[in-house]
mmCIF file of C-alpha atoms in Angstrom:
data_model
loop_
_atom_site.group_PDB
_atom_site.id
_atom_site.type_symbol
_atom_site.label_atom_id
_atom_site.label_comp_id
_atom_site.label_asym_id
_atom_site.label_seq_id
_atom_site.Cartn_x
_atom_site.Cartn_y
_atom_site.Cartn_z
ATOM 1 C CA MET A 1 -1.984 7.737 17.797
ATOM 2 C CA LYS A 2 -3.083 9.882 14.867
ATOM 3 C CA ARG A 3 -3.878 8.019 11.668
ATOM 4 C CA TYR A 4 -3.759 9.799 8.325
ATOM 5 C CA GLN A 5 -6.554 8.987 5.885
ATOM 6 C CA THR A 6 -6.500 8.407 2.152
ATOM 7 C CA ASP A 7 -8.506 10.046 -0.590
ATOM 8 C CA VAL A 8 -8.782 8.968 -4.205
ATOM 9 C CA ARG A 9 -9.630 11.725 -6.663
ATOM 10 C CA ASN A 10 -9.786 10.994 -10.391
ATOM 11 C CA ARG A 11 -7.959 7.688 -9.748
ATOM 12 C CA THR A 12 -5.094 9.513 -8.025
ATOM 13 C CA LEU A 13 -4.185 8.490 -4.477
ATOM 14 C CA HIS A 14 -3.663 11.201 -1.849
ATOM 15 C CA ILE A 15 -2.656 10.792 1.787
ATOM 16 C CA GLU A 16 -3.607 13.224 4.506
ATOM 17 C CA THR A 17 -0.730 15.072 6.149
ATOM 18 C CA GLY A 18 -0.524 17.629 8.935
ATOM 19 C CA ASP A 19 -0.491 20.319 6.218
ATOM 20 C CA GLY A 20 -3.243 19.062 3.897
ATOM 21 C CA TRP A 21 -3.222 16.356 1.252
ATOM 22 C CA MET A 22 -0.141 14.853 -0.403
ATOM 23 C CA GLU A 23 -0.381 13.325 -3.863
ATOM 24 C CA VAL A 24 1.081 9.827 -3.975
ATOM 25 C CA GLY A 25 0.379 8.926 -7.603
ATOM 26 C CA SER A 26 -2.110 7.473 -10.004
ATOM 27 C CA MET A 27 -3.871 4.214 -9.127
ATOM 28 C CA ASP A 28 -2.956 2.973 -12.603
ATOM 29 C CA ASP A 29 0.763 3.437 -11.882
ATOM 30 C CA ILE A 30 0.437 1.909 -8.414
ATOM 31 C CA CYS A 31 -1.396 -1.117 -9.810
ATOM 32 C CA GLU A 32 1.259 -1.574 -12.495
ATOM 33 C CA LEU A 33 4.018 -1.341 -9.887
ATOM 34 C CA VAL A 34 2.430 -3.924 -7.557
ATOM 35 C CA GLY A 35 1.606 -6.298 -10.406
ATOM 36 C CA GLY A 36 -2.068 -5.626 -11.116
ATOM 37 C CA GLU A 37 -5.459 -4.567 -9.814
ATOM 38 C CA THR A 38 -5.407 -7.458 -7.346
ATOM 39 C CA TYR A 39 -2.686 -8.628 -4.962
ATOM 40 C CA SER A 40 -2.314 -12.033 -3.361
ATOM 41 C CA ILE A 41 -0.727 -12.987 -0.087
ATOM 42 C CA GLU A 42 0.093 -16.593 0.744
ATOM 43 C CA TYR A 43 -0.413 -17.787 4.292
ATOM 44 C CA GLY A 44 1.185 -20.856 5.843
ATOM 45 C CA GLU A 45 -0.862 -23.672 7.349
ATOM 46 C CA ARG A 46 -0.754 -22.210 10.834
ATOM 47 C CA GLN A 47 -1.795 -18.730 9.675
ATOM 48 C CA ARG A 48 -4.611 -19.933 7.452
ATOM 49 C CA ALA A 49 -6.132 -21.845 10.369
ATOM 50 C CA ALA A 50 -6.955 -18.491 11.990
ATOM 51 C CA ASP A 51 -10.430 -17.221 11.158
ATOM 52 C CA TRP A 52 -9.134 -13.710 10.509
ATOM 53 C CA SER A 53 -6.880 -14.659 7.577
ATOM 54 C CA GLY A 54 -9.647 -14.959 4.964
ATOM 55 C CA ALA A 55 -7.383 -17.269 2.985
ATOM 56 C CA ASP A 56 -8.782 -19.845 0.576
ATOM 57 C CA GLU A 57 -8.011 -23.580 0.793
ATOM 58 C CA ASP A 58 -4.589 -23.043 -0.783
ATOM 59 C CA GLY A 59 -3.689 -20.413 1.798
ATOM 60 C CA THR A 60 -4.019 -17.498 -0.614
ATOM 61 C CA PHE A 61 -5.757 -14.257 0.236
ATOM 62 C CA THR A 62 -6.435 -12.000 -2.774
ATOM 63 C CA PHE A 63 -7.675 -8.429 -2.505
ATOM 64 C CA ASP A 64 -8.521 -5.489 -4.743
ATOM 65 C CA VAL A 65 -5.618 -3.009 -4.670
ATOM 66 C CA PRO A 66 -7.507 0.257 -5.428
ATOM 67 C CA GLU A 67 -10.300 -0.597 -3.002
ATOM 68 C CA THR A 68 -7.896 -1.580 -0.238
ATOM 69 C CA LEU A 69 -5.686 1.490 -0.662
ATOM 70 C CA SER A 70 -8.717 3.785 -0.601
ATOM 71 C CA GLU A 71 -9.676 2.415 2.809
ATOM 72 C CA LEU A 72 -6.279 2.418 4.538
ATOM 73 C CA SER A 73 -4.892 4.916 6.981
ATOM 74 C CA TYR A 74 -1.260 5.481 7.870
ATOM 75 C CA ASP A 75 0.821 6.523 10.841
ATOM 76 C CA LYS A 76 2.951 9.663 10.979
ATOM 77 C CA GLU A 77 6.201 7.818 10.234
ATOM 78 C CA PHE A 78 4.819 6.204 7.084
ATOM 79 C CA VAL A 79 3.434 9.544 5.833
ATOM 80 C CA ALA A 80 6.765 11.260 6.535
ATOM 81 C CA ASN A 81 8.700 8.549 4.680
ATOM 82 C CA VAL A 82 6.477 8.804 1.593
ATOM 83 C CA GLY A 83 6.451 12.604 1.758
ATOM 84 C CA SER A 84 10.235 12.809 1.830
ATOM 85 C CA VAL A 85 10.405 11.368 -1.694
ATOM 86 C CA PRO A 86 9.838 13.763 -4.608
ATOM 87 C CA LEU A 87 6.848 13.238 -6.874
ATOM 88 C CA ASP A 88 8.385 15.151 -9.784
ATOM 89 C CA GLU A 89 11.396 12.832 -10.176
ATOM 90 C CA THR A 90 11.128 9.433 -11.872
ATOM 91 C CA ASP A 91 12.607 6.020 -11.257
ATOM 92 C CA ASP A 92 14.476 4.020 -13.897
ATOM 93 C CA ASP A 93 11.183 2.811 -15.384
ATOM 94 C CA GLY A 94 9.684 6.296 -15.697
ATOM 95 C CA TYR A 95 7.298 6.103 -12.734
ATOM 96 C CA PRO A 96 7.150 9.019 -10.283
ATOM 97 C CA LEU A 97 9.660 8.226 -7.557
ATOM 98 C CA ARG A 98 7.151 8.822 -4.729
ATOM 99 C CA THR A 99 4.662 6.451 -6.393
ATOM 100 C CA SER A 100 7.336 3.794 -6.797
ATOM 101 C CA VAL A 101 8.553 4.070 -3.199
ATOM 102 C CA PHE A 102 4.975 3.981 -1.872
ATOM 103 C CA SER A 103 4.223 0.859 -3.932
ATOM 104 C CA ASP A 104 7.391 -0.869 -2.708
ATOM 105 C CA MET A 105 6.517 -0.026 0.905
ATOM 106 C CA MET A 106 2.985 -1.368 0.512
ATOM 107 C CA MET A 107 4.176 -4.643 -1.041
ATOM 108 C CA ARG A 108 6.665 -5.051 1.808
ATOM 109 C CA ILE A 109 3.886 -4.536 4.355
ATOM 110 C CA TRP A 110 1.513 -6.890 2.511
ATOM 111 C CA ASP A 111 4.135 -9.581 1.995
ATOM 112 C CA THR A 112 5.047 -9.556 5.674
ATOM 113 C CA LYS A 113 1.315 -9.568 6.509
ATOM 114 C CA GLY A 114 1.748 -6.271 8.316
ATOM 115 C CA ASN A 115 4.580 -7.509 10.521
ATOM 116 C CA LEU A 116 7.642 -5.569 9.393
ATOM 117 C CA GLU A 117 9.712 -7.206 12.111
ATOM 118 C CA ALA A 118 9.350 -10.591 10.329
ATOM 119 C CA GLU A 119 12.090 -9.912 7.814
#
């Protein structure tokens, strides 16, 4: 399955598409939308017992948002969903709509620990 890479240029996130690179939005806006430069996920007792979780004693795993986003890749469906939202329109808070939708999608993925079926 093809994975589409990310590229950060001048603190602006871009995602590879079949036609080139799509601008998602500024890292500053994304960080504001997700609540800061770091994001924390809380794991339950069972999950934190797994070596892969990386959670601290309280079951919290905190990561750097810009660094993590710059290293991720996405599937075709995710890229299509983000790309279907206009960048030149804004949400109620004045953020580019595409940036806002991307941020919401990422928080949903992070909060479900990557398992979108969990909801």
